[in-house]
Every structure is written in structure tokens, then in C-alpha cells.
mmCIF file of C-alpha atoms in Angstrom:
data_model
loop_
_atom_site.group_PDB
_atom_site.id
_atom_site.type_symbol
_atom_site.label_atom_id
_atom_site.label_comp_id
_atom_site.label_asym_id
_atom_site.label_seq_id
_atom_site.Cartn_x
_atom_site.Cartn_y
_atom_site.Cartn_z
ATOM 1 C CA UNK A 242 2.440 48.742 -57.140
ATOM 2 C CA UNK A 243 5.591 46.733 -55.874
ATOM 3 C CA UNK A 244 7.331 47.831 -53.783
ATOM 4 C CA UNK A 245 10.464 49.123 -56.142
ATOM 5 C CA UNK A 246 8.323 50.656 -58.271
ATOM 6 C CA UNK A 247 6.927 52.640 -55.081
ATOM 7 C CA UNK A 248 10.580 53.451 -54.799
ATOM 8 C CA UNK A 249 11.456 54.608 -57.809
ATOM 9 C CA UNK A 250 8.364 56.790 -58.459
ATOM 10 C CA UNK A 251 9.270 58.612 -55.111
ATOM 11 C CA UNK A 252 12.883 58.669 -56.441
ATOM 12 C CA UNK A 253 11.506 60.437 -59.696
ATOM 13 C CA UNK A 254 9.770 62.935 -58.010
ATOM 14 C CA UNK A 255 12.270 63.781 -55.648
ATOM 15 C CA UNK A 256 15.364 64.204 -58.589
ATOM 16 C CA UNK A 257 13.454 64.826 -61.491
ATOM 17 C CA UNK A 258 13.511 68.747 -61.549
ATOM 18 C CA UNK A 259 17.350 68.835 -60.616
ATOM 19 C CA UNK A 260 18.029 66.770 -63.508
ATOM 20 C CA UNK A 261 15.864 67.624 -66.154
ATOM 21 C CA UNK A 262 16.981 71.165 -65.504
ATOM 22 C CA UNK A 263 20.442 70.920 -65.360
ATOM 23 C CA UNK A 264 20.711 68.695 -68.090
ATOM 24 C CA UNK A 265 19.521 71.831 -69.912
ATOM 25 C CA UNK A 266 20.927 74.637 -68.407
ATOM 26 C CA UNK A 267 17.974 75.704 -66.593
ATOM 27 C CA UNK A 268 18.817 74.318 -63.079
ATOM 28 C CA UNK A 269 19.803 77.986 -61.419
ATOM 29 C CA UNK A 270 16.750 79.934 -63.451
ATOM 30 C CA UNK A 271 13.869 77.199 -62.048
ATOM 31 C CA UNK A 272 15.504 75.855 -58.836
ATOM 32 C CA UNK A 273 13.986 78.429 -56.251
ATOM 33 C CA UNK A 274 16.492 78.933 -52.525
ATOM 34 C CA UNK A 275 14.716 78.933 -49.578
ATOM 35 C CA UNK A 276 17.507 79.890 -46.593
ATOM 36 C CA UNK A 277 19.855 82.248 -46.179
ATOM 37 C CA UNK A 278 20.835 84.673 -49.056
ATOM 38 C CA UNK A 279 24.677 83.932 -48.423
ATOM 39 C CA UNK A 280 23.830 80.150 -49.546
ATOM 40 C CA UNK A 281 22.316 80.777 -52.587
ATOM 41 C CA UNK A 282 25.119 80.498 -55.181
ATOM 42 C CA UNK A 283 26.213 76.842 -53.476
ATOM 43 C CA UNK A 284 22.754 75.463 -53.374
ATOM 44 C CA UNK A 285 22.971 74.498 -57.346
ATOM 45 C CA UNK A 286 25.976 72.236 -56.526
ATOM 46 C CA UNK A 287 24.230 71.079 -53.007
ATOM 47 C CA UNK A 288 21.175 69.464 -55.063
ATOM 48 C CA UNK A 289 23.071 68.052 -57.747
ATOM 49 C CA UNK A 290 26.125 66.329 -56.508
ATOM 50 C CA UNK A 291 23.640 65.166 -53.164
ATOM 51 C CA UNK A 292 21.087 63.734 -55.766
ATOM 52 C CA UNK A 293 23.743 62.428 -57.976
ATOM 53 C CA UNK A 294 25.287 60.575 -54.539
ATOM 54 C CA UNK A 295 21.799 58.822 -53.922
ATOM 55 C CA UNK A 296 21.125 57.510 -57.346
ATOM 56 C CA UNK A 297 24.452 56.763 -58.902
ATOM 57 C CA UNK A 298 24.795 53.071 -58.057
ATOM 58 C CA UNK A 299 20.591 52.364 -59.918
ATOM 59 C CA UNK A 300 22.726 54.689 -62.788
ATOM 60 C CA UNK A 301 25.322 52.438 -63.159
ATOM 61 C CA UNK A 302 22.667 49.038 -63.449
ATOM 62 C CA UNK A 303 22.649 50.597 -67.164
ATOM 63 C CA UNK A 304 26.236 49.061 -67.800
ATOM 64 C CA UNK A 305 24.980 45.561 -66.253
ATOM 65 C CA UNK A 306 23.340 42.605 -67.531
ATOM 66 C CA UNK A 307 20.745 42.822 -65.012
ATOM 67 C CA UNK A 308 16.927 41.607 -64.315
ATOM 68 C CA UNK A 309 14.704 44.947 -64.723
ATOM 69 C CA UNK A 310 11.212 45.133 -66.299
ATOM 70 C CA UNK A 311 11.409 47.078 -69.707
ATOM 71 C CA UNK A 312 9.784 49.914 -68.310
ATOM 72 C CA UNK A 313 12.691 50.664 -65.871
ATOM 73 C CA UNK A 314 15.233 49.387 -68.352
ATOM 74 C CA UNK A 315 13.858 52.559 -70.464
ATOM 75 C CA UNK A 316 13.663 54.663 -67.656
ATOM 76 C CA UNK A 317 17.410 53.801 -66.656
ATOM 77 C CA UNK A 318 18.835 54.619 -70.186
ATOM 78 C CA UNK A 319 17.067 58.025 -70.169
ATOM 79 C CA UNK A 320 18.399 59.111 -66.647
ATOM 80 C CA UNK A 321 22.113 57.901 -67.694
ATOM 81 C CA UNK A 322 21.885 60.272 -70.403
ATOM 82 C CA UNK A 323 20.374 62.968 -67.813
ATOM 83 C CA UNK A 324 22.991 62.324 -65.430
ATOM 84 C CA UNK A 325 25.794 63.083 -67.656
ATOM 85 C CA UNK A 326 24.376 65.845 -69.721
ATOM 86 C CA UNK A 327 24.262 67.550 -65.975
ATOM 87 C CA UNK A 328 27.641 66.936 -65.224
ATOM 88 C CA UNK A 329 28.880 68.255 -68.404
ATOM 89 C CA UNK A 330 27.171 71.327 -67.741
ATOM 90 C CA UNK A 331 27.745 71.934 -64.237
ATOM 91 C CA UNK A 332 31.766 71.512 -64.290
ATOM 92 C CA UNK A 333 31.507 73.444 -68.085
ATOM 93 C CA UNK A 334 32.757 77.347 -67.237
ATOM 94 C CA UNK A 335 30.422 78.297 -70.375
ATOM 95 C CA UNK A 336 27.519 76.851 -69.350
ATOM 96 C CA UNK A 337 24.761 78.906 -67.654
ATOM 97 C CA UNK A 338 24.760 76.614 -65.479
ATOM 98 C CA UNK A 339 28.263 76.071 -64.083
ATOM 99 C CA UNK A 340 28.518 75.544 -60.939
ATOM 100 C CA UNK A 341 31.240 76.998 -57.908
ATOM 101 C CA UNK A 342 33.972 74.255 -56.461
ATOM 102 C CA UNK A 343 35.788 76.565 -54.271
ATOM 103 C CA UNK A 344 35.071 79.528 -52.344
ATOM 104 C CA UNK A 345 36.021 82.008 -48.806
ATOM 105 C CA UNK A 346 32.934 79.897 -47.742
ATOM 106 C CA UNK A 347 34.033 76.661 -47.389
ATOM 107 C CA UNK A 348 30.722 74.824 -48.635
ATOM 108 C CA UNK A 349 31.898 73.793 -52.113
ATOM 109 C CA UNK A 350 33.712 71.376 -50.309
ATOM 110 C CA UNK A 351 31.082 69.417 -49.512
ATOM 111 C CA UNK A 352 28.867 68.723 -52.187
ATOM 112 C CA UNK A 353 32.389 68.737 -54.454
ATOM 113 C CA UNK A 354 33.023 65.469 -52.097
ATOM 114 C CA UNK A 355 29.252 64.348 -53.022
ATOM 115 C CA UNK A 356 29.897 64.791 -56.589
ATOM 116 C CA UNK A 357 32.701 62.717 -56.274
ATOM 117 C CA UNK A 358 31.135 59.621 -54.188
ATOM 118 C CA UNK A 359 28.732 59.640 -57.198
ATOM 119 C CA UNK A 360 31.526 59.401 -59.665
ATOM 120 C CA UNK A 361 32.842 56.294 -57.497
ATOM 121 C CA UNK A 362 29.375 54.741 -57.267
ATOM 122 C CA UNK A 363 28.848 54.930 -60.629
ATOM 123 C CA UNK A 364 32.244 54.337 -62.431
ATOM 124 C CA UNK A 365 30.847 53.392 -65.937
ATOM 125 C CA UNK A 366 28.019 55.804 -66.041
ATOM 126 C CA UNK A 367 29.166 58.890 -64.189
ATOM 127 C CA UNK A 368 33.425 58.137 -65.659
ATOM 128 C CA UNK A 369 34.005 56.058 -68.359
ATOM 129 C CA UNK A 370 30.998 57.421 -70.724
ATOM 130 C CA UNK A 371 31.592 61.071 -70.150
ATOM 131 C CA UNK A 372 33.242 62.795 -73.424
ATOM 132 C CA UNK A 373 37.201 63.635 -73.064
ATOM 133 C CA UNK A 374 36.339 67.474 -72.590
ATOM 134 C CA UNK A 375 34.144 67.113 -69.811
ATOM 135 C CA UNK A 376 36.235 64.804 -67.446
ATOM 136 C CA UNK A 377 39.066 67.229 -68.102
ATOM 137 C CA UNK A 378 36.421 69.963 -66.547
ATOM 138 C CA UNK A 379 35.489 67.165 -63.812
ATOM 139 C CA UNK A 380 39.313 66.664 -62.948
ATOM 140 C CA UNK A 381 39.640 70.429 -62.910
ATOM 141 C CA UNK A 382 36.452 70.942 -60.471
ATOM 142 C CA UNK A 383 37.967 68.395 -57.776
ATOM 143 C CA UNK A 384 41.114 70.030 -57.985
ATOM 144 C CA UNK A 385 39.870 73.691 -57.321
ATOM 145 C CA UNK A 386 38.143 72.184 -54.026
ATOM 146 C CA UNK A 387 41.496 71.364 -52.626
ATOM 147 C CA UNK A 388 41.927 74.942 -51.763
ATOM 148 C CA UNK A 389 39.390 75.031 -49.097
ATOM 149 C CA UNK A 390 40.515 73.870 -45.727
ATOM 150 C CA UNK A 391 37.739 71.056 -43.900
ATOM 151 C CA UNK A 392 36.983 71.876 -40.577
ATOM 152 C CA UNK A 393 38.042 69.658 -38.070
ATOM 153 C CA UNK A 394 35.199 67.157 -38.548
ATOM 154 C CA UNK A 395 33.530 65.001 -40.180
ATOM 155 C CA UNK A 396 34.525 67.533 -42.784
ATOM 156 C CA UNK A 397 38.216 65.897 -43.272
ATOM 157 C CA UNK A 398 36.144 62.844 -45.453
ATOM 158 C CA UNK A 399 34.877 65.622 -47.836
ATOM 159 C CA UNK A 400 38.967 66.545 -48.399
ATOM 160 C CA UNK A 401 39.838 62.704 -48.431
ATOM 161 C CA UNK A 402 36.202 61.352 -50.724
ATOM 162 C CA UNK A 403 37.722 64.037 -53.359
ATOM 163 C CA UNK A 404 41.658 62.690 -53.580
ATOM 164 C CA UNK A 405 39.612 58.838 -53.146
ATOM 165 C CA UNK A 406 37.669 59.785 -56.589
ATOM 166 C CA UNK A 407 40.841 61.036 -58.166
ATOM 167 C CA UNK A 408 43.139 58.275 -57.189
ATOM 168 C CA UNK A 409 40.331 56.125 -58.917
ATOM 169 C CA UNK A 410 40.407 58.362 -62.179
ATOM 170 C CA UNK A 411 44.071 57.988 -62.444
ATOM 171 C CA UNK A 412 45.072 61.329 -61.777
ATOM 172 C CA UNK A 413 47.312 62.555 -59.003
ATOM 173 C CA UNK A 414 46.155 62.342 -55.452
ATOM 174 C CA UNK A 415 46.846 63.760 -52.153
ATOM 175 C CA UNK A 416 47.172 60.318 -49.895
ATOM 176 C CA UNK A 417 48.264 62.587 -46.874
ATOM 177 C CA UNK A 418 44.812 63.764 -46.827
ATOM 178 C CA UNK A 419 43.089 60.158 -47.250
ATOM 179 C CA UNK A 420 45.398 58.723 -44.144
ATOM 180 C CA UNK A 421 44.868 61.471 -42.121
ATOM 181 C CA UNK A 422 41.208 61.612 -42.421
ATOM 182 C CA UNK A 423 40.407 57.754 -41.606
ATOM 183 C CA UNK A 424 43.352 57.423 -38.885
ATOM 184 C CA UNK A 425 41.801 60.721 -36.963
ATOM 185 C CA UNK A 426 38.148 59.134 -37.511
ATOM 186 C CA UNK A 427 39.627 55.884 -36.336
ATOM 187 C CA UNK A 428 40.690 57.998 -33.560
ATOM 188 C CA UNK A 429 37.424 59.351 -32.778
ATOM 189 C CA UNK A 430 35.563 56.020 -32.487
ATOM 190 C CA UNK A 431 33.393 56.031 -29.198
ATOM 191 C CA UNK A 432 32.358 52.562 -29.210
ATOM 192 C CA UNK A 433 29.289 50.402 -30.026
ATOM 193 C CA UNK A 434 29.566 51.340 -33.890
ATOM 194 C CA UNK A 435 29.524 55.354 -33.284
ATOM 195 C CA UNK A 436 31.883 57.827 -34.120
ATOM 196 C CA UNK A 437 32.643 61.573 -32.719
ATOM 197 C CA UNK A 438 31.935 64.385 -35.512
ATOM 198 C CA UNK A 439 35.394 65.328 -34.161
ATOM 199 C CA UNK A 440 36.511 64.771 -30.660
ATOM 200 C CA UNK A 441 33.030 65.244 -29.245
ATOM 201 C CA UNK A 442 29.844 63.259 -29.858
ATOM 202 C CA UNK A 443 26.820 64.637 -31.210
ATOM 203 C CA UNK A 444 23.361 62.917 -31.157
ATOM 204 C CA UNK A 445 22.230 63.074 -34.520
ATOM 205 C CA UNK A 446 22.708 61.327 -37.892
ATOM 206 C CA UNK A 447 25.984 62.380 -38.954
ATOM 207 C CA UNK A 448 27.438 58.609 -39.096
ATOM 208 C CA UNK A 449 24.947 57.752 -41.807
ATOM 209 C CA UNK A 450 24.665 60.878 -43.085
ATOM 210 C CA UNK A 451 28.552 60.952 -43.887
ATOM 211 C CA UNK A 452 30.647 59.220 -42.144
ATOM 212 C CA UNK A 453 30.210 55.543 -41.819
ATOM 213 C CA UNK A 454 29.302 55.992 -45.726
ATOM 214 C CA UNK A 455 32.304 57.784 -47.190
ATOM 215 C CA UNK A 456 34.498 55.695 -44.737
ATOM 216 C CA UNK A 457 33.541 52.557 -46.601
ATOM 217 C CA UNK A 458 33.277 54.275 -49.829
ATOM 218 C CA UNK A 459 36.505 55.369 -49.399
ATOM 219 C CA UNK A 460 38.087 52.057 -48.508
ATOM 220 C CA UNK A 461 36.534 50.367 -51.716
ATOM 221 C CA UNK A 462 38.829 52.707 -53.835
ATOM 222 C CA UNK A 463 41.381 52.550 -51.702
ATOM 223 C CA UNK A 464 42.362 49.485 -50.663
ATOM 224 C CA UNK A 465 44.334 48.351 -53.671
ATOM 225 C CA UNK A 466 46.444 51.348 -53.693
ATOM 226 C CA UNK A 467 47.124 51.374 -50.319
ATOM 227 C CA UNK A 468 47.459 48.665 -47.733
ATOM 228 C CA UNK A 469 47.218 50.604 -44.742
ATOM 229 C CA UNK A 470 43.741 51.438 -45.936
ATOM 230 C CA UNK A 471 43.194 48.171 -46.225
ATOM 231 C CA UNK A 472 43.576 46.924 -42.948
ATOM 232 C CA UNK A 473 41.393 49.212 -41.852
ATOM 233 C CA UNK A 474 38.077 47.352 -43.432
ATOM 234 C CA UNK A 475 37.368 44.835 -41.327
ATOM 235 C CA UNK A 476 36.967 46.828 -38.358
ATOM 236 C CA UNK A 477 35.121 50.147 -40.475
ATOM 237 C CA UNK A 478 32.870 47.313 -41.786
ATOM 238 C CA UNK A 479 32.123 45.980 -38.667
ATOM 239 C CA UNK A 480 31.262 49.166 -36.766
ATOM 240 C CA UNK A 481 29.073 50.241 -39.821
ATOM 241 C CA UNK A 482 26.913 46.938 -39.342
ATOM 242 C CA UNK A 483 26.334 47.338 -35.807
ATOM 243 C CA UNK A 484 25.423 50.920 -36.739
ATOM 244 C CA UNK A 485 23.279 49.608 -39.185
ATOM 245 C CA UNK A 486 22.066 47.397 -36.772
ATOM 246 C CA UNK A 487 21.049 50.639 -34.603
ATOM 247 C CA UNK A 488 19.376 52.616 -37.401
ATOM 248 C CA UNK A 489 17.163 49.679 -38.058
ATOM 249 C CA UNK A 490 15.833 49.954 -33.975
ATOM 250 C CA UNK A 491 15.263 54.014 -34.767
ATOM 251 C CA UNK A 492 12.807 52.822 -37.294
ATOM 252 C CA UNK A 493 9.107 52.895 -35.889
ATOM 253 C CA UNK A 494 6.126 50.353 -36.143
ATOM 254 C CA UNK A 495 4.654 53.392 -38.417
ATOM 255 C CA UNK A 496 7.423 53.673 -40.214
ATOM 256 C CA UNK A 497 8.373 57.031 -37.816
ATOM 257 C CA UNK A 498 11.951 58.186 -36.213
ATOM 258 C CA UNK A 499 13.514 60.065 -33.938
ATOM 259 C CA UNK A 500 14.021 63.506 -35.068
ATOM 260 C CA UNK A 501 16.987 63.789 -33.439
ATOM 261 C CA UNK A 502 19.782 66.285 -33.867
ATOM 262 C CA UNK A 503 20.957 68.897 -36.795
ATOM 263 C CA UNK A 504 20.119 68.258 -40.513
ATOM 264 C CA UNK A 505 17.226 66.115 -39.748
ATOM 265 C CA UNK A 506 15.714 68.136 -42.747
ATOM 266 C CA UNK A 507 17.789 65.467 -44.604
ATOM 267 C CA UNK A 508 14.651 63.467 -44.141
ATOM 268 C CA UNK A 509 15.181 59.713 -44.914
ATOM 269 C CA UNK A 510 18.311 60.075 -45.769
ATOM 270 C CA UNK A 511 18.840 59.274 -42.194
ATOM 271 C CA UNK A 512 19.052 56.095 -43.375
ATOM 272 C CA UNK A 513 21.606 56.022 -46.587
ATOM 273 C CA UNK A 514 24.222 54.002 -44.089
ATOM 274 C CA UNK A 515 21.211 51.137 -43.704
ATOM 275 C CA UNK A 516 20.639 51.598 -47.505
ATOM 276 C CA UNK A 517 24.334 51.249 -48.301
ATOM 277 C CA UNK A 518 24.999 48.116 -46.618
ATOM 278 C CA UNK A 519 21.856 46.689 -48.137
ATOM 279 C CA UNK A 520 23.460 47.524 -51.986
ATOM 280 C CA UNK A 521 27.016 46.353 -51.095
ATOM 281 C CA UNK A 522 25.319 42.990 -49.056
ATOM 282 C CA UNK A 523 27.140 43.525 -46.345
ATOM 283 C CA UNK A 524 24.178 43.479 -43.497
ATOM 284 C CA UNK A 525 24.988 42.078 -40.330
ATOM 285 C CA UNK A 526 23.746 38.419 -39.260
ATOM 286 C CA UNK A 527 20.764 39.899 -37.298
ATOM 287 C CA UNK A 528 19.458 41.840 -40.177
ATOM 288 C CA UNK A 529 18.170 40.285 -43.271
ATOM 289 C CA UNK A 530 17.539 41.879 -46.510
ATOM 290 C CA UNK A 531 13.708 41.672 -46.389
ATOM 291 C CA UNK A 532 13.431 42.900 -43.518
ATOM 292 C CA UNK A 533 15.431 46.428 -44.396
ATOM 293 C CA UNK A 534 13.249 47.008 -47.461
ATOM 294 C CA UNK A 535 10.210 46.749 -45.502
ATOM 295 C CA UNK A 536 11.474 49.259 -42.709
ATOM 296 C CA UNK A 537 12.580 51.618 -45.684
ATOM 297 C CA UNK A 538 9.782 51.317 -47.224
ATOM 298 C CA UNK A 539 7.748 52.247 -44.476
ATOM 299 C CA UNK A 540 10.039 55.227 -44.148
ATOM 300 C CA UNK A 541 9.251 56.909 -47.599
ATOM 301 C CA UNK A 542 5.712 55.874 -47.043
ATOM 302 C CA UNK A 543 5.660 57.891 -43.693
ATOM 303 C CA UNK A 544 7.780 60.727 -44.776
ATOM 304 C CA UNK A 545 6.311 61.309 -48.143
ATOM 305 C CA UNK A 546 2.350 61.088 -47.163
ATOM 306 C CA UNK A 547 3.074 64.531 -45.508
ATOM 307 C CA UNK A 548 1.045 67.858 -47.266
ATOM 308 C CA UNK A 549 3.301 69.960 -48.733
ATOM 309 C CA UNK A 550 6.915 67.649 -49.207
ATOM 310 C CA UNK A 551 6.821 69.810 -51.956
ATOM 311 C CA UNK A 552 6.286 73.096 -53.282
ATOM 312 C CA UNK A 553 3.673 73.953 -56.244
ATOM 313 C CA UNK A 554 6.886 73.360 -59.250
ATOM 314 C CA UNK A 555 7.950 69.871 -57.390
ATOM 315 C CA UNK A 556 11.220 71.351 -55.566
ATOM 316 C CA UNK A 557 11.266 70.142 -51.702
ATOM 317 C CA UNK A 558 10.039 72.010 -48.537
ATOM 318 C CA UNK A 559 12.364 72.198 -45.548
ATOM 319 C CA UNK A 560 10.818 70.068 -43.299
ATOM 320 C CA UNK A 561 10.742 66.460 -41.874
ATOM 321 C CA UNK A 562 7.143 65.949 -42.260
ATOM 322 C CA UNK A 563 5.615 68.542 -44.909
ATOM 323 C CA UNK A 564 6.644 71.997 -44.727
ATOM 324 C CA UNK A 565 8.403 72.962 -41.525
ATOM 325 C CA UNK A 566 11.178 75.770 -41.570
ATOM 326 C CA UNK A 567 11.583 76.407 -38.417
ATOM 327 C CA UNK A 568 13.590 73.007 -38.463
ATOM 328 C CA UNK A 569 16.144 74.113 -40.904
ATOM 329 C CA UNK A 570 19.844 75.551 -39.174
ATOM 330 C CA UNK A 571 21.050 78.419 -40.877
ATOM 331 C CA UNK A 572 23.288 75.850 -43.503
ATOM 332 C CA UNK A 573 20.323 74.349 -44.754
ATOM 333 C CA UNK A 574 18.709 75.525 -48.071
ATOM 334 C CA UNK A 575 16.515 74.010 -50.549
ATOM 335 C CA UNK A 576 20.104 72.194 -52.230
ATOM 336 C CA UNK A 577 20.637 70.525 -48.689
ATOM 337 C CA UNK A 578 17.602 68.451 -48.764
ATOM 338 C CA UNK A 579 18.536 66.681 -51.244
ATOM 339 C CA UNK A 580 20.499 64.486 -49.604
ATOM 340 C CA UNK A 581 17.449 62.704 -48.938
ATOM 341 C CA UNK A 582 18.107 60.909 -52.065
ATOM 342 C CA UNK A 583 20.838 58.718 -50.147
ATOM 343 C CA UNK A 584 17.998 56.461 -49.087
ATOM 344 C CA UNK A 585 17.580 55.213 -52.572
ATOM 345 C CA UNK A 586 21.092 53.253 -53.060
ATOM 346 C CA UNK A 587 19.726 49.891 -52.373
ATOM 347 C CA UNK A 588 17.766 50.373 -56.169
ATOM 348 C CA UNK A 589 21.436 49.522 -57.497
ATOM 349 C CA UNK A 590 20.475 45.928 -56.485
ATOM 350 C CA UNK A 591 18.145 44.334 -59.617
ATOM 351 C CA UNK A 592 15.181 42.229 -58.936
ATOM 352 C CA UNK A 593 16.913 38.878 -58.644
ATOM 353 C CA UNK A 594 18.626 39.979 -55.564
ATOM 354 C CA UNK A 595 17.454 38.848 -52.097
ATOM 355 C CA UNK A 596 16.928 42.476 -51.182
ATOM 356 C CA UNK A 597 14.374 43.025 -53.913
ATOM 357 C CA UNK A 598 12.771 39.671 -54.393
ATOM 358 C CA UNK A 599 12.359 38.017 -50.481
ATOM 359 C CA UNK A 600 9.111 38.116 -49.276
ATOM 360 C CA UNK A 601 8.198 41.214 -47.195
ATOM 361 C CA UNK A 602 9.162 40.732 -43.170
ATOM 362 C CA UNK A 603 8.066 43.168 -40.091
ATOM 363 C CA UNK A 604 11.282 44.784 -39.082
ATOM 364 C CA UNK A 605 12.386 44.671 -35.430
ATOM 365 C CA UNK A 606 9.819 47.250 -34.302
ATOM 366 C CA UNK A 607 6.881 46.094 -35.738
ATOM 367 C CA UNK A 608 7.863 42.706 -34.688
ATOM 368 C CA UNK A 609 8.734 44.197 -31.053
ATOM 369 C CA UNK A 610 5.404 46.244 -30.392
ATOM 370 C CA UNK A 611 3.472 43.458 -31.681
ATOM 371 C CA UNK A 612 4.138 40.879 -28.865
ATOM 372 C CA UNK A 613 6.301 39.000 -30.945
ATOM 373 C CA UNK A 614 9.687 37.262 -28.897
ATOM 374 C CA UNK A 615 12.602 38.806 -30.535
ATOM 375 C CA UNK A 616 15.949 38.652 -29.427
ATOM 376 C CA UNK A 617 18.096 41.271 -27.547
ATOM 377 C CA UNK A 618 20.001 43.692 -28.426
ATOM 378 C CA UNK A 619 23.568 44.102 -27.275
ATOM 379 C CA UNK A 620 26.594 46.329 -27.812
ATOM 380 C CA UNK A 621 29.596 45.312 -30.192
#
């Protein structure tokens, strides 16, 4: 098997029952909720707009004259279709399967902002090719989410991704909330390609797992509206690659990582910033393509040779490695993990690309713990 194929079965298994239920209104009957009862009702939205997130930019190859074998080609047209059917259901107030964008809890927030990454990622699968009626209902959904105030986190790019995704729809936006949440992030910058989750630092994941992301994500849209979002990029771009640069060292000779900090239930997506910068071919100098896919591949290998990923209807564990509970905060729920699907953006690049069609190459552990004489590392 090559190794995209290895990638998109793994992708399959991991989306396949949050898809192929929603797309038929069966997502909140089959999808069991591990966690706390409180969560339950937000979890739908949690795996759906995370998934979507991950697998939007291979969703929008379907509108591209690309090189795919005619397996995947079939594969890709039948997901589209998925895709969409879901989001007509989940932002449809008749459908048993509609889902809530704003609440006391402030939650909805979050995977609202998700949704709406995915619409960005995707503009001609997950925008343009949706019916009249349901981008009215998508409009409608982002809107309702303005109610809920972020917390004074990484939480502001949820508020700001939302406006970002309506700016690029054409509808009205809020750019008060787009400034403010790059200039304070800007603000927060600690050095050597890391940001605080607010004014303080926390050791985890957080700057793959949301920031560094939506800050670039948010700049593509962006930056022809509004110039002073424009002369940001340079800089975001350049503390995302030495970030990416530092997510590649995390990455084991066995394919292992730290399991450091919250949410590390997120599994590999840990690694969507790495991922991201591979699909937008914007690595730095000292990474090459090759050498990414290899390390990521390594990751899914690791992660997904675990007993018990999943549970006896396909629907994922909490758990790094197999089933393990006990490492889930009291946020995280069976919706949460999906964000594990972030790992998967690099299948937006086809087979021609460098990324896909290189020759595999030992990334900088394997090359490290192997003897061989590899440069060294330094700070931006």
C-alpha cells in the first residue's frame, strides 16, 4: 500500500461514521458520548465541523484538474456529496439532526469556528455547490455564534475564523473582532515561533492545534480586504515555520511524541500546523516535503496500531494510544477527538506534488538517533 493510500484508509475510518450518519440524519441516534453529560448536546457539532476542518482541502481536489488514481477520484466524488448532504442537515432547524450554534455554554463557539475553517478550505465544495436554502441556514448558524463571548484566549480566533468565513461569503462581517484577535495574539508572541494561549504560556499543543492554523487561515481570507492583515503575513508565516520546524523534532524515531499538556486526546492532530504548511508549501528551508510525510506517516502508523482506537461501531476511544480515559479533561467527549482529523490536510496536495511523489527520507529523529551528522538546531 502507498503511502497515501495508508492515509486515506485511516482517514476513512476515522470520518466515515460522522459522515455517513449525518448525511442521513442519523448522526445524534448512532454517535454514542463518552464525557460529561453537560457536553452531550455540543458533541454532534464537535465531530462534524472538527472532521469537516481536517478533510476539507482533499474535498475540494474534486473541483481540480488533478493527478488521482480512479479509485480515489471515485472515492472523492462520493465524500463531496457526503460532505454537503451533512451540512445541509446540520444547519437545517427541521432536520433530526440539527445541530446547536449558540448556547449559556460557550462551546458552540468553537466547533462553529471549525465549521467555518472548513468552509474556507474548501470554497468550491463546502460554498459554491451548496443549494441557495442551505447557505442561507449556514449564514444564519455563524451568525447565532456571535452571541457567545470567547474567553480571553486562544478562544478570540474562534470569534475572528467565523467573521473571516463570512467576509469570504460576502456577507457582513465584524472586522473589529478579526483585528483584535490577531493584534492581541501578535501581542502574546513569546518568541522562537510560540505563542501564549493568552498572556501566559502553556506547554502543550495549542499553537498547532489552533492557533498558528487559524492565524494563517485567517490571513489567506483576509488579506485582500484588509491591508493591515496583510502586513501581518510575513512575520505569522515565519513563526509558523519555525514552529513547524519544532513539531517535526517532537516526532520520534518510532514515530512517538511527547504527550505533553491538555487535549493530547486530540491524538495526531498534534500535528495539523506541520500538515498545513505541507498543503499550502510553505515549509521552511530545513524541512523538505519528503521528509514530513515520512514523520506523519510514522505518526498514524504509531498512533493507530494501538488496541482499541476504536470502539466495537468504529466511533473513537479517548485516549492517545488505545483506550485511555483517564487522559480526557472534563471538555473532552467523544466529538473532541475528532480533531484528530487535522493531520490529514496535506491529502489536498495530488500525487504530482513533491509532498506525495519524493522518495521517502528519515526525518530529523530517525536521522539523529541513527548516528547520522545533522545540523543544529537554533532559535528564530
Amino acid at each position: 500500500m502507498t503511502e497515501r493510500k495508508f492515509w486515506l484508509e485511516n482517514m476513512f475510518k476515522i470520518t466515515d461514521p460522522v459522515l455517513e450518519n449525518l448525511s442521513q440524519e442519523k448522526l445524534k441516534v448512532e454517535m454514542p458520548v463518552e464525557g460529561e453529560d453537560d457536553r452531550v448536546k455540543f458533541s454532534y457539532l464537535e465531530a462534524f465541523g472538527r472532521t469537516l476542518s481536517g478533510i476539507a482541502p482533499w474535498l475540494e481536489l474534486n473541483s481540480k484538474e488533478v493527478d488521482l488514481d480512479s479509485a480515489e477520484k471515485k472515492r472523492l466524488e462520493k465524500y463531496t456529496k457526503l460532505a454537503r448532504k451533512s451540512i445541509k442537515n446540520a444547519v437545517n432547524p427541521d432536520s433530526a439532526d440539527y445541530m446547536v450554534f449558540a448556547d449559556q455554554i460557550r462551546q458552540p463557539l468553537v466547533d462553529t469556528a471549525f465549521l467555518a475553517q472548513a468552509v474556507i478550505r474548501a470554497p468550491q465544495e463546502l460554498w459554491q455547490k451548496l443549494d441557495q436554502q442551505t447557505k442561507n441556514n449556514l449564514v444564519k448558524a455563524l451568525k447565532s455564534s456571535r452571541a457567545i463571548k470567547p474567553y480571553y484566549c486562544n478562544w478570540l480566533l474562534f470569534s475572528a475564523m467565523v467573521e473571516a468565513a463570512l467576509a469570504f461569503m460576502g456577507e457582513d462581517y465584524d472586522s473589529v473582532r478579526i483585528d483584535y484577535a490577531m493584534r492581541e495574539h501578535l501581542g502574546w508572541y513569546l518568541g522562537d515561533g510560540v505563542y501564549g494561549d493568552g498572556p501566559e504560556f502553556h506547554f502543550d499543543y495549542y499553537n498547532s492545534f489552533v492557533i498558528q492554523p487559524m492565524m494563517l487561515d485567517i490571513i489567506k481570507v483576509m488579506k485582500d480586504k484588509d491591508p493591515e492583515i496583510a502586513e501581518m503575513e510575513a512575520e505569522v508565516l515565519s513563526r509558523a515555520q519555525r514552529y513547524g520546524e519544532i513539531l517535526e523534532k517532537m516526532i520520534a524515531a518510532d514515530g512517538s511524541y511527547p504527550p505533553i499538556g491538555r487535549s493530547i486526546t486530540y491524538r495526531f492532530g498534534v500535528f495539523q500546523l506541520l500538515s498545513q504548511l505541507s498543503l499550502n508549501e510553505q515549509l521552511p528551508e530545513s524541512l523538505n516535503p519528503a521528509q514530513i510525510r515520512t514523520a506523519l506517516t510514522a505518526v498514524i502508523k504509531k498512533v493507530m496500531s494501538a488496541e482499541n482506537v476504536f470502539d466495537q461501531n468504529g466511533w473513537l476511544n479517548i485516549g492517545l494510544y488505545g483506550n485511555q480515559p483517564d487522559l480526557g479533561e472534563h471538555y473532552i467527549n467523544t466529538g473532541s477527538l475528532y480533531l484528530a482529523s487535522e493531520v490529514f490536510l496535506a491529502l489536498g496536495l495530488d500525487n504530482s506534488s513533491e509532498f506525495w511523489s519524493a522518495p521517502a527520507e528519515a526525518w530529523s529523529a530517525k536521522k539523529i538517533w541513527s548516528g547520522e551528522n545533522l545540523a543544529a538546531d537554533h532559535a528564530l
